[in-house]
Short mmCIF file of C-alpha atoms in Angstrom, two decimals:
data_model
loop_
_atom_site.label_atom_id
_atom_site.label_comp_id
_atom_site.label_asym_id
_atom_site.label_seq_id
_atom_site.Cartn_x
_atom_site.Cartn_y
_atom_site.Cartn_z
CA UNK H 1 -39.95 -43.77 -39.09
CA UNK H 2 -36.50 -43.15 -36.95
CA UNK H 3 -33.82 -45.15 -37.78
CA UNK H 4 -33.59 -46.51 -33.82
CA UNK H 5 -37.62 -47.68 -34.67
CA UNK H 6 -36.48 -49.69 -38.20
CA UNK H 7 -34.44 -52.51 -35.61
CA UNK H 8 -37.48 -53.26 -33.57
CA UNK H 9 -39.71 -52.97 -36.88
CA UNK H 10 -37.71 -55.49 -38.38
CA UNK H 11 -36.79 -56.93 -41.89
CA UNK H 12 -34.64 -59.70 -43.52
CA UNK H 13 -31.42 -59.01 -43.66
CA UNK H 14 -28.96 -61.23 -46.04
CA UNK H 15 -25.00 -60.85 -45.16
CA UNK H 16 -22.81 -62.62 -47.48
CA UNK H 17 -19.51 -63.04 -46.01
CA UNK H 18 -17.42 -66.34 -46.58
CA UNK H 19 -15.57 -66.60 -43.14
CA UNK H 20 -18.21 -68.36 -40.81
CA UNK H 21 -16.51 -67.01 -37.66
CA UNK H 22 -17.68 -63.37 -39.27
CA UNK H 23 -21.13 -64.92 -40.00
CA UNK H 24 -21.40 -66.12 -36.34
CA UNK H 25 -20.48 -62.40 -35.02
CA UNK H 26 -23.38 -61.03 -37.47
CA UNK H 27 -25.84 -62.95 -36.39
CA UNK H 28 -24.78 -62.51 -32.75
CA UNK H 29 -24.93 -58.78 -33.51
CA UNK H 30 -28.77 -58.71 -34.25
CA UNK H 31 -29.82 -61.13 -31.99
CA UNK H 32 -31.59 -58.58 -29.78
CA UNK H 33 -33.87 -57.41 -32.30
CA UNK H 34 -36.09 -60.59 -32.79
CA UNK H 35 -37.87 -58.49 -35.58
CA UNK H 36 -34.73 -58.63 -37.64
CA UNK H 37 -34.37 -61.90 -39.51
CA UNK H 38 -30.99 -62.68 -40.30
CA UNK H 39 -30.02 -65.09 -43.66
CA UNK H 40 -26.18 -65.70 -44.22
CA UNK H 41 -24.34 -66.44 -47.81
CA UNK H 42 -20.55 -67.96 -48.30
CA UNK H 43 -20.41 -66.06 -51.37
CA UNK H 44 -21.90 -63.57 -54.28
CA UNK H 45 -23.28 -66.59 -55.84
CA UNK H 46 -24.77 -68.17 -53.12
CA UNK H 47 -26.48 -64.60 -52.16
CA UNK H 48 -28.02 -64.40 -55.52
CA UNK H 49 -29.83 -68.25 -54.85
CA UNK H 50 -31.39 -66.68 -51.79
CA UNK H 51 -32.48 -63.61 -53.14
CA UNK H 52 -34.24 -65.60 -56.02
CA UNK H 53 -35.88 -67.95 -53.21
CA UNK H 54 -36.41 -65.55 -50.26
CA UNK H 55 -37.74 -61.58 -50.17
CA UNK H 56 -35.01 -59.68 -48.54
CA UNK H 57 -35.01 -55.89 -47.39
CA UNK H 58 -31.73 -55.51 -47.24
CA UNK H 59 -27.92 -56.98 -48.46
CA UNK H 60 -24.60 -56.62 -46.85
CA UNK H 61 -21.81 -57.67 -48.73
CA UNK H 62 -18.30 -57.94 -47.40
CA UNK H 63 -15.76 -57.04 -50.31
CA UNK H 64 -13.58 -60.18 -50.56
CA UNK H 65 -16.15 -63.05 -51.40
CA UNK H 66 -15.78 -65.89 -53.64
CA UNK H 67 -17.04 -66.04 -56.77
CA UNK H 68 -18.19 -62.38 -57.40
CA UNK H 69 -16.77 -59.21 -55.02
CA UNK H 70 -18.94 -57.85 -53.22
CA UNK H 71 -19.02 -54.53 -55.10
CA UNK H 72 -19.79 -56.81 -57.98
CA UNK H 73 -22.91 -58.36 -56.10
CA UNK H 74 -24.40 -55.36 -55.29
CA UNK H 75 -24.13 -54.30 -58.86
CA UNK H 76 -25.76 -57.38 -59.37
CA UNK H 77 -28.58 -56.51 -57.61
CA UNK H 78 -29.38 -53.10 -57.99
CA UNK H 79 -29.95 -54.53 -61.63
CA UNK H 80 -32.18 -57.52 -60.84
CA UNK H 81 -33.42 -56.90 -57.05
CA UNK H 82 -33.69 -52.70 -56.98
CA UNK H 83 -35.83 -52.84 -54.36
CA UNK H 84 -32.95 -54.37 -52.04
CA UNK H 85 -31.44 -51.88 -50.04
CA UNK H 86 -27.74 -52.72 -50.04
CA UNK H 87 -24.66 -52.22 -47.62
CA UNK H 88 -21.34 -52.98 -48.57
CA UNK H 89 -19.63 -54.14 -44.77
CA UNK H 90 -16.36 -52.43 -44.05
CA UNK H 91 -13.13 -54.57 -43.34
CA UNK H 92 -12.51 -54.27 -40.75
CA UNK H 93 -16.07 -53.77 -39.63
CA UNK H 94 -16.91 -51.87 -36.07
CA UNK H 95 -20.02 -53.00 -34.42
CA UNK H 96 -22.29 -49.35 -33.97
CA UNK H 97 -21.01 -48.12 -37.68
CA UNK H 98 -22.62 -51.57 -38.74
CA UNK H 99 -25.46 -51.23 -36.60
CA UNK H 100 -26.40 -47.82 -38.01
CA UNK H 101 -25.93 -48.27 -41.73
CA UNK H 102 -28.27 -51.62 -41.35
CA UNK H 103 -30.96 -49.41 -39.56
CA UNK H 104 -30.37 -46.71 -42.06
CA UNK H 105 -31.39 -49.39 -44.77
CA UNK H 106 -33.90 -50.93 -43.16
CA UNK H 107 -35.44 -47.58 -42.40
CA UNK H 108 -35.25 -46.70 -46.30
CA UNK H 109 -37.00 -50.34 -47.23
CA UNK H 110 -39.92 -49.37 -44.99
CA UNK H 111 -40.33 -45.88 -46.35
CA UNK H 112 -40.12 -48.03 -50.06
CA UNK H 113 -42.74 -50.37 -48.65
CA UNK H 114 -45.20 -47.36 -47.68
CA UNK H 115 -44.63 -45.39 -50.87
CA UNK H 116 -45.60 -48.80 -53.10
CA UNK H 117 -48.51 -48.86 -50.83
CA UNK H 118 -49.47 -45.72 -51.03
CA UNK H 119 -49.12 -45.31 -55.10
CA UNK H 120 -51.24 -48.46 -55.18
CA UNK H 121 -54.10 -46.64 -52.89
CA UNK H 122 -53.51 -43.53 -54.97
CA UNK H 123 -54.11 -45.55 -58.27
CA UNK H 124 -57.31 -47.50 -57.00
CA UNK H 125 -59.03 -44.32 -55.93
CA UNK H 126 -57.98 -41.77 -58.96
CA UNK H 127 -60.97 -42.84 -60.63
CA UNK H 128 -63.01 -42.09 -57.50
CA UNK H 129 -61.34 -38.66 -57.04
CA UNK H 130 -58.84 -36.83 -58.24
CA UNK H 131 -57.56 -35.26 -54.65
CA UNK H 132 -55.80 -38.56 -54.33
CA UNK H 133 -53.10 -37.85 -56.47
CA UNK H 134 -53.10 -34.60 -54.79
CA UNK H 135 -52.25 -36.36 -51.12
CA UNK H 136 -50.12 -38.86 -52.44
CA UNK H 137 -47.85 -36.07 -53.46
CA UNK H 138 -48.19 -34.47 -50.16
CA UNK H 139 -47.40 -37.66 -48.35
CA UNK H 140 -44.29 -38.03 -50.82
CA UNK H 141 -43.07 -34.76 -50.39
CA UNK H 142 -42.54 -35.31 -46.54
CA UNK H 143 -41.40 -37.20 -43.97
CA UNK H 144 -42.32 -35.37 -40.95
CA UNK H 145 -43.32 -37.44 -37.79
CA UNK H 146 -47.20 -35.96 -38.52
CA UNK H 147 -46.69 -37.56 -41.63
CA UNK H 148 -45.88 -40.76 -40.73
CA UNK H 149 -48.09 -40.59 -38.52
CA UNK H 150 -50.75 -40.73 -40.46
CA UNK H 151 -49.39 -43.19 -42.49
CA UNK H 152 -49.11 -45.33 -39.87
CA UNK H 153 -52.63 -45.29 -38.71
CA UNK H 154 -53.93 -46.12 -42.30
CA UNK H 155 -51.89 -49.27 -42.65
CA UNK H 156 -53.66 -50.02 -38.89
CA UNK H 157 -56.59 -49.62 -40.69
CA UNK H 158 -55.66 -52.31 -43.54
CA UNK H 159 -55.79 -54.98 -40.95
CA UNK H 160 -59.46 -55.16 -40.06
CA UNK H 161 -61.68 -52.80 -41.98
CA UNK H 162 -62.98 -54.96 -44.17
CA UNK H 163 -64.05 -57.04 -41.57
CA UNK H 164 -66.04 -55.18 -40.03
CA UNK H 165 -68.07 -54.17 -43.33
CA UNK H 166 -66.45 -51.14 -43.93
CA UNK H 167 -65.46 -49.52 -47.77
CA UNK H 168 -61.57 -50.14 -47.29
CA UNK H 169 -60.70 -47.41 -49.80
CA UNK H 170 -62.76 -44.64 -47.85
CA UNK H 171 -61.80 -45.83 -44.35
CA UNK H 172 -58.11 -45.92 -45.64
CA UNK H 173 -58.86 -42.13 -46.86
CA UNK H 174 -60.25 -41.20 -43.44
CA UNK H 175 -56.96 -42.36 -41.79
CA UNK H 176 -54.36 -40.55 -44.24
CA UNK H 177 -56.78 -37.46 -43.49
CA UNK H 178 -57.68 -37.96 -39.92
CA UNK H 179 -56.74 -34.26 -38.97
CA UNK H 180 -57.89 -32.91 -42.55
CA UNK H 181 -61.84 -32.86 -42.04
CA UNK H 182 -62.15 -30.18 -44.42
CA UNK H 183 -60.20 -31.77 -47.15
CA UNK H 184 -61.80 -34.95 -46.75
CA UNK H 185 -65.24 -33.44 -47.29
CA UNK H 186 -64.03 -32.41 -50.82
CA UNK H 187 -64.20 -36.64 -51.40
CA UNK H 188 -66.56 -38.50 -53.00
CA UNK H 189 -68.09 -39.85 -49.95
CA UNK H 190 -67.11 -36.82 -48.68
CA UNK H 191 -69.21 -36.41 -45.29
CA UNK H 192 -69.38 -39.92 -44.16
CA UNK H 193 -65.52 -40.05 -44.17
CA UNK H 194 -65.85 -36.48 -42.53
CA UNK H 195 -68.12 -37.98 -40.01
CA UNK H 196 -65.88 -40.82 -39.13
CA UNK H 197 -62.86 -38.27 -38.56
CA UNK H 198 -64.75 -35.31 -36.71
CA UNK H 199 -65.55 -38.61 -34.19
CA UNK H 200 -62.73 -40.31 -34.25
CA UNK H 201 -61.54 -38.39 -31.04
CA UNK H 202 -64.46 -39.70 -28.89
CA UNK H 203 -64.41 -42.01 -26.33
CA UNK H 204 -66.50 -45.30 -26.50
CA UNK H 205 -67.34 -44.76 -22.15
CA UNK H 206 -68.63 -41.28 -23.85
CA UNK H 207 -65.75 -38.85 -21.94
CA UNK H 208 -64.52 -38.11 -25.90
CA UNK H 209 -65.04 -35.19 -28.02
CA UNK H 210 -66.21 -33.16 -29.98
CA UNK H 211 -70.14 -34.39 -29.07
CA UNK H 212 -69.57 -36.68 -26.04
CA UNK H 213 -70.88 -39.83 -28.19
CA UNK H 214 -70.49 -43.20 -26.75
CA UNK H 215 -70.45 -46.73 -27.57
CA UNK H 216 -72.28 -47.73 -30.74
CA UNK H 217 -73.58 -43.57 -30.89
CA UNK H 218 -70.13 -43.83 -32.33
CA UNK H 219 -69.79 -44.07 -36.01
CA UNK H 220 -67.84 -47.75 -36.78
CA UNK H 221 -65.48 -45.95 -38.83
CA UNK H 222 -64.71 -43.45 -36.17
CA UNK H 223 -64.62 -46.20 -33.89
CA UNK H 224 -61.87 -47.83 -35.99
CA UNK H 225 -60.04 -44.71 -36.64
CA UNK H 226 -59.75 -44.80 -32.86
CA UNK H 227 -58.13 -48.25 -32.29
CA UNK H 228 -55.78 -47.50 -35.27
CA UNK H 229 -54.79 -44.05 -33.93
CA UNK H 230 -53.97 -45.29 -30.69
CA UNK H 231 -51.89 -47.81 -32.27
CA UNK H 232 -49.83 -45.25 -33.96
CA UNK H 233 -49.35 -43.06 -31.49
CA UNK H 234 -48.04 -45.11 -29.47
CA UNK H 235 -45.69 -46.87 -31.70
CA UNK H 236 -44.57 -43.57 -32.64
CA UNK H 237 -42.72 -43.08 -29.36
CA UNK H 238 -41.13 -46.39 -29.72
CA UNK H 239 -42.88 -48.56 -27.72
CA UNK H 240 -42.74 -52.14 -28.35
CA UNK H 241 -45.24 -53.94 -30.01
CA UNK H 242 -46.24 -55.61 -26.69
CA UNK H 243 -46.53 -52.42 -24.92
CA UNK H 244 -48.63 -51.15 -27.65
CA UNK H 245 -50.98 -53.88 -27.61
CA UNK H 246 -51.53 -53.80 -23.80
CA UNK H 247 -51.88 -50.51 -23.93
CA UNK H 248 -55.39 -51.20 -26.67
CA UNK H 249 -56.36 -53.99 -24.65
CA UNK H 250 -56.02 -51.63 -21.30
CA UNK H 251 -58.34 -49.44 -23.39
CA UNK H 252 -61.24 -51.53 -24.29
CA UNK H 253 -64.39 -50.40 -23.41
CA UNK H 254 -63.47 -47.13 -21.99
CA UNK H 255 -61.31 -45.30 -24.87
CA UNK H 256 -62.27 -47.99 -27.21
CA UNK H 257 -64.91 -50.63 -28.58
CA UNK H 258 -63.99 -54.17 -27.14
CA UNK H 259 -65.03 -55.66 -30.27
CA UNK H 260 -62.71 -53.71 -32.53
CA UNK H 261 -60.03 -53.90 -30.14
CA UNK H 262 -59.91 -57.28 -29.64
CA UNK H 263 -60.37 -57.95 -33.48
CA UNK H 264 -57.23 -55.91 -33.84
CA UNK H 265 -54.96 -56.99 -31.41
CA UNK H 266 -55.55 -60.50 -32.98
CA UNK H 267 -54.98 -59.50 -36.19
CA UNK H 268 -51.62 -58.23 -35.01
CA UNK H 269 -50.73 -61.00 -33.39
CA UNK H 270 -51.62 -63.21 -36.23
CA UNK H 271 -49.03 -60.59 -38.69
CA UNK H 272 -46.24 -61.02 -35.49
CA UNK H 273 -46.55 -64.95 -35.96
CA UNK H 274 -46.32 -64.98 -39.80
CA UNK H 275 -43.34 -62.52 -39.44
CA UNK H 276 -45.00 -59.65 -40.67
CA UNK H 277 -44.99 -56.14 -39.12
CA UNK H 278 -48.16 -54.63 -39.26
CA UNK H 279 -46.97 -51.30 -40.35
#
């Protein structure tokens, strides 16, 4: 993910500061980014409440607070809460260094998000096959944009696979190896996942490749793969969620199945109202 991306993406953000005319310019800071939800503290103690109440990405601490400094917060809570990312905020603070060291932290608490996911995956599905220690290494190893990528159209896949019947684990395989047909035939399940990405490029009109397969000709998982990949790609050039949305709904029924469109685009919209990013 680029750090410009982790504003729009979102996250909640606690600043502890005890001077509420500082508070006020915080908040007014991040305003434009609905995605990021803002929480305020007077003081170290106070910030320590919240984070005991409330899941929060990331901390910024201004240095001079009652009741513990903020160097001594953040000590704090790398011991209790180390999956916080943490900012200390610069007196006096300038408004683009701020700006940048927030997305710089939000950025690292999605990368810790899709890691924990990922090791979970990679743990369910060692006892189905070994390769998936194997790929969680690769995915670790790199953050290239293919990379992410493909991470992001596996967590598209999270939202409505099971729905529609499919095996979550094998569908969430296909994704992470959408490009990799060769390594994904090496699976246990090893040529239906194959099958879902050698069709995952096809069209559900039937102007795809490689075969020219339409509508339910289709495999479902390929069909899914297709919704989810469009997704991705598009939010990869930082779209906004609404633009990538339209852009599925434009699709249905000629680049993709109505059905499985629709059922995504509500699922999204159902994450966006419960405050939840969907990748």
């Amino acid at each position: 993910m680029t750090e410009n991306r982790a504003l729009d993406l979102g996250g909640t953000v606690l600043f502890v500061d005890d001077q509420p005319a500082r508070q006020a310019s915080l908040l007014r800071l991040f305003a434009a980014y609905p995605a990021v939800r803002p929480l305020t503290a007077p003081g170290g103690r106070a910030a320590l409440g919240i984070l005991k109440r409330f899941p929060v990405d990331v901390l910024v601490a201004c240095q001079n607070t009652p009741g513990l400094s903020g160097n001594d917060l953040l000590s704090v809570c790398r011991r209790q809460y180390p999956e916080v990312e943490q900012v200390l905020l610069p007196q006096p603070w300038k408004q683009e260094t701020l700006k940048k060291r927030v997305r710089t932290a939000l950025a690292n608490a999605s990368r810790q998000r899709r890691m924990a996911r990922l090791q979970a995956w990679a743990g369910s599905a060692a006892s189905r096959f070994p390769e998936a220690a194997e790929l969680l290494a690769r995915l670790q190893a790199s953050d290239r944009p293919a990379v992410v990528h493909s991470w992001r159209v596996a967590e598209a896949t999270r939202l409505f696979g099971e729905e529609l019947g499919l095996n979550t684990a094998d569908l969430y395989a296909a994704a992470l190896l959408h490009e990799g047909e060769k390594l994904a035939l090496r699976l246990p399940g090893g040529p239906r996942i194959a099958s879902w990405i050698r069709h995952h490029h096809e069209r559900f009109d039937g102007s795809g490749f490689p075969d020219g397969q339409r509508g339910s000709g289709i495999p479902l998982g390929a069909r899914v793969l297709r919704v989810a990949d469009g997704y991705a790609e598009m939010a990869g050039t930082g779209a906004t969620e609404a633009m990538c949305l339209q852009s599925i709904m434009q699709g249905a029924g000629t680049e993709f199945d109505p059905r499985i469109a629709k059922l995504f685009v509500m699922r999204v919209l159902q994450l966006a109202a419960a405050g939840k990013p969907p990748a």
